[in-house]
Amino acid sequence: MNIYVGNLPFSITDADLRETFSRFGEVSQVNLISDKFTGESKGFGFVEMANNSQADAAIKGLNGTDMKGRNITVNQAKPKTDAPRGGGFGGGGGGGGGRRY
């Protein structure tokens, strides 16, 4: 099961996250998300656990708990969708009228 972990302190490391979740079972993978330009943490990441019951226990046991001064959010990750992100504006429009000679 893939688990979303949010509101992480920016100083957290993969090893810290792995250690925290391994108290509930085997951690397959840890992926902290960082800014591609600065390399700094974005404050969230994903933890993958092979056993769903252990993952559920980790979600229940860690959601809302304090990690280095921040209450973290832990829940089952939602699958990424290819839907457009909305926003943006429709096509342009012509410029002002005025007379053309």
Coordinates of N, CA and C in Angstrom, one line a residue:
M1 N 0.8 -1.2 0.0 CA 0.0 0.0 0.0 C 0.9 1.2 0.0
N2 N 0.5 2.2 -0.8 CA 1.2 3.5 -0.8 C 0.6 4.5 0.1
I3 N 1.4 5.1 1.0 CA 0.9 6.0 2.0 C 1.4 7.4 1.8
Y4 N 0.5 8.4 1.8 CA 0.9 9.8 1.7 C 1.2 10.3 3.1
V5 N 2.3 11.0 3.3 CA 2.7 11.6 4.5 C 2.9 13.1 4.3
G6 N 2.1 14.0 4.9 CA 2.2 15.4 4.7 C 2.5 16.2 6.0
N7 N 2.8 17.5 5.8 CA 3.1 18.4 6.9 C 4.4 18.0 7.6
L8 N 5.3 17.4 6.8 CA 6.6 16.9 7.4 C 7.5 18.1 7.6
P9 N 8.3 18.0 8.7 CA 9.3 19.1 8.9 C 10.3 19.0 7.7
F10 N 10.8 20.1 7.3 CA 11.7 20.2 6.2 C 13.0 19.5 6.4
S11 N 13.4 19.3 7.7 CA 14.6 18.6 8.1 C 14.6 17.1 8.1
I12 N 13.4 16.5 7.8 CA 13.2 15.1 7.9 C 14.0 14.4 6.7
T13 N 14.5 13.2 7.0 CA 15.2 12.4 6.0 C 14.5 11.2 5.7
D14 N 14.9 10.5 4.6 CA 14.3 9.2 4.2 C 14.5 8.2 5.4
A15 N 15.7 8.2 6.0 CA 16.0 7.3 7.1 C 15.1 7.6 8.3
D16 N 14.8 8.8 8.6 CA 13.9 9.2 9.7 C 12.5 8.6 9.4
L17 N 12.0 8.8 8.2 CA 10.7 8.3 7.8 C 10.6 6.8 7.8
R18 N 11.6 6.2 7.3 CA 11.7 4.7 7.3 C 11.7 4.1 8.7
E19 N 12.4 4.8 9.6 CA 12.5 4.3 11.0 C 11.1 4.4 11.7
T20 N 10.5 5.6 11.5 CA 9.2 5.8 12.1 C 8.1 4.8 11.6
F21 N 8.1 4.5 10.3 CA 7.1 3.6 9.8 C 7.5 2.1 10.0
S22 N 8.7 1.8 10.2 CA 9.1 0.4 10.4 C 8.7 -0.1 11.7
R23 N 8.3 0.8 12.6 CA 7.7 0.3 13.9 C 6.4 -0.5 13.7
F24 N 5.8 -0.2 12.5 CA 4.5 -0.9 12.2 C 4.6 -2.0 11.3
G25 N 5.8 -2.2 10.7 CA 6.0 -3.3 9.7 C 7.1 -3.0 8.7
E26 N 7.1 -3.8 7.7 CA 8.2 -3.7 6.7 C 7.9 -2.6 5.7
V27 N 8.9 -1.7 5.6 CA 8.8 -0.6 4.7 C 9.5 -1.0 3.4
S28 N 8.8 -0.9 2.3 CA 9.4 -1.3 1.0 C 10.2 -0.1 0.4
Q29 N 9.6 1.1 0.5 CA 10.2 2.2 -0.2 C 9.8 3.5 0.5
V30 N 10.7 4.5 0.5 CA 10.4 5.8 1.1 C 10.8 6.8 0.0
N31 N 9.9 7.8 -0.3 CA 10.1 8.8 -1.3 C 9.7 10.2 -0.8
L32 N 10.7 10.9 -0.4 CA 10.4 12.3 0.0 C 10.4 13.2 -1.2
I33 N 9.5 14.1 -1.3 CA 9.4 14.9 -2.5 C 10.2 16.2 -2.2
S34 N 11.0 16.6 -3.2 CA 11.8 17.8 -3.1 C 11.7 18.6 -4.3
D35 N 11.9 19.9 -4.2 CA 11.9 20.9 -5.3 C 12.9 20.5 -6.3
K36 N 12.6 20.4 -7.6 CA 13.5 20.0 -8.6 C 14.6 21.0 -8.8
F37 N 14.4 22.3 -8.5 CA 15.4 23.3 -8.7 C 16.3 23.6 -7.5
T38 N 15.7 23.6 -6.3 CA 16.5 23.9 -5.1 C 17.0 22.6 -4.4
G39 N 16.3 21.5 -4.6 CA 16.6 20.3 -3.9 C 16.0 20.2 -2.5
E40 N 15.4 21.3 -2.0 CA 14.8 21.4 -0.7 C 13.5 20.6 -0.6
S41 N 13.3 20.0 0.6 CA 12.1 19.3 0.8 C 10.8 20.1 0.6
K42 N 9.8 19.5 0.1 CA 8.5 20.2 -0.1 C 7.6 19.9 1.1
G43 N 8.0 19.1 2.1 CA 7.2 18.9 3.3 C 6.2 17.7 3.2
F44 N 6.4 16.9 2.1 CA 5.6 15.7 2.0 C 6.3 14.6 1.3
G45 N 5.8 13.4 1.4 CA 6.4 12.2 0.8 C 5.5 11.0 0.8
F46 N 6.0 9.9 0.4 CA 5.2 8.7 0.3 C 6.1 7.5 0.9
V47 N 5.3 6.7 1.6 CA 5.9 5.5 2.1 C 5.2 4.3 1.6
E48 N 5.9 3.3 1.1 CA 5.2 2.1 0.6 C 5.5 0.9 1.5
M49 N 4.4 0.3 1.9 CA 4.5 -0.9 2.8 C 3.8 -2.1 2.0
A50 N 4.5 -3.2 2.1 CA 4.0 -4.4 1.3 C 2.7 -5.0 1.9
N51 N 2.6 -4.9 3.3 CA 1.5 -5.5 3.9 C 0.4 -4.5 4.3
N52 N -0.8 -4.7 3.7 CA -1.9 -3.7 3.9 C -2.3 -3.5 5.3
S53 N -2.3 -4.6 6.1 CA -2.8 -4.5 7.5 C -1.7 -3.7 8.3
Q54 N -0.4 -3.9 8.0 CA 0.6 -3.1 8.7 C 0.5 -1.6 8.2
A55 N 0.2 -1.4 7.0 CA 0.1 0.0 6.5 C -1.1 0.7 7.1
D56 N -2.2 -0.1 7.3 CA -3.4 0.5 8.0 C -3.1 0.8 9.4
A57 N -2.3 0.0 10.1 CA -1.9 0.2 11.5 C -1.0 1.5 11.5
A58 N -0.1 1.7 10.6 CA 0.7 2.8 10.5 C -0.1 4.1 10.3
I59 N -1.1 4.1 9.4 CA -1.9 5.2 9.2 C -2.6 5.6 10.5
K60 N -3.3 4.6 11.1 CA -4.0 4.9 12.3 C -3.1 5.3 13.5
G61 N -1.9 4.8 13.5 CA -1.0 5.1 14.6 C -0.2 6.4 14.5
L62 N -0.1 6.8 13.2 CA 0.8 8.0 13.0 C 0.0 9.3 12.6
N63 N -1.2 9.2 12.1 CA -1.9 10.3 11.6 C -2.2 11.3 12.8
G64 N -1.7 12.6 12.6 CA -2.0 13.6 13.6 C -0.9 13.6 14.7
T65 N 0.1 12.7 14.7 CA 1.1 12.7 15.7 C 2.2 13.7 15.4
D66 N 3.0 14.0 16.4 CA 4.0 15.0 16.3 C 5.3 14.4 15.8
M67 N 5.9 15.0 14.8 CA 7.2 14.6 14.3 C 8.0 15.9 14.2
K68 N 9.0 16.0 15.1 CA 9.9 17.1 15.2 C 9.2 18.5 15.2
G69 N 8.1 18.5 16.0 CA 7.4 19.8 16.2 C 6.2 20.0 15.2
R70 N 5.9 19.1 14.3 CA 4.8 19.3 13.4 C 3.9 18.1 13.5
N71 N 2.6 18.3 13.4 CA 1.6 17.2 13.4 C 1.4 16.8 12.0
I72 N 1.8 15.5 11.7 CA 1.9 15.0 10.4 C 0.5 14.5 10.0
T73 N 0.2 14.5 8.7 CA -1.0 13.9 8.1 C -0.5 12.6 7.4
V74 N -1.2 11.5 7.7 CA -0.9 10.2 7.2 C -2.2 9.6 6.7
N75 N -2.2 9.3 5.4 CA -3.4 8.5 4.9 C -3.0 7.8 3.6
Q76 N -3.9 6.9 3.1 CA -3.7 6.1 2.0 C -3.5 7.1 0.8
A77 N -2.5 6.9 0.0 CA -2.3 7.8 -1.2 C -3.3 7.5 -2.2
K78 N -3.8 8.5 -2.9 CA -4.7 8.4 -4.0 C -3.9 8.2 -5.2
P79 N -4.4 7.4 -6.2 CA -3.7 7.2 -7.4 C -3.6 8.5 -8.2
K80 N -2.5 8.7 -8.9 CA -2.3 9.9 -9.7 C -3.2 9.8 -10.9
T81 N -3.9 10.9 -11.2 CA -4.7 10.9 -12.4 C -4.1 11.8 -13.5
D82 N -4.5 11.5 -14.7 CA -4.0 12.3 -15.8 C -4.9 13.5 -16.2
A83 N -5.9 13.7 -15.3 CA -6.9 14.8 -15.6 C -6.1 16.1 -15.6
P84 N -6.5 17.0 -16.4 CA -5.9 18.4 -16.4 C -6.2 19.1 -15.1
R85 N -5.3 19.9 -14.7 CA -5.4 20.6 -13.4 C -6.3 21.8 -13.4
G86 N -7.1 22.0 -14.3 CA -8.0 23.2 -14.3 C -7.3 24.5 -14.4
G87 N -7.9 25.5 -14.1 CA -7.3 26.9 -14.1 C -7.1 27.3 -15.5
G88 N -6.4 28.3 -15.7 CA -6.2 28.8 -17.1 C -7.4 29.5 -17.6
F89 N -7.2 30.1 -18.7 CA -8.3 30.9 -19.3 C -8.5 30.5 -20.7
G90 N -9.6 30.7 -21.2 CA -10.0 30.4 -22.6 C -9.2 31.2 -23.6
G91 N -9.5 31.0 -24.9 CA -8.7 31.6 -25.9 C -8.7 33.1 -25.8
G92 N -7.9 33.7 -26.6 CA -7.7 35.2 -26.6 C -9.0 35.9 -27.2
G93 N -8.8 37.0 -27.5 CA -9.9 37.8 -28.1 C -9.2 38.8 -28.9
G94 N -9.9 39.4 -29.8 CA -9.3 40.4 -30.7 C -9.1 41.7 -29.9
G95 N -8.3 42.5 -30.4 CA -7.9 43.7 -29.8 C -9.1 44.7 -30.0
G96 N -8.9 45.9 -29.5 CA -9.9 46.9 -29.6 C -10.2 47.3 -31.1
G97 N -11.3 47.9 -31.3 CA -11.8 48.2 -32.6 C -11.0 49.4 -33.2
G98 N -11.6 50.5 -33.2 CA -10.9 51.6 -33.8 C -11.1 51.6 -35.3
R99 N -10.9 52.7 -36.0 CA -11.1 52.8 -37.4 C -9.7 52.5 -38.1
R100 N -9.8 51.8 -39.1 CA -8.6 51.5 -39.9 C -8.8 52.1 -41.3
Y101 N -7.8 52.9 -41.7 CA -7.9 53.6 -43.0 C -7.0 53.0 -43.9

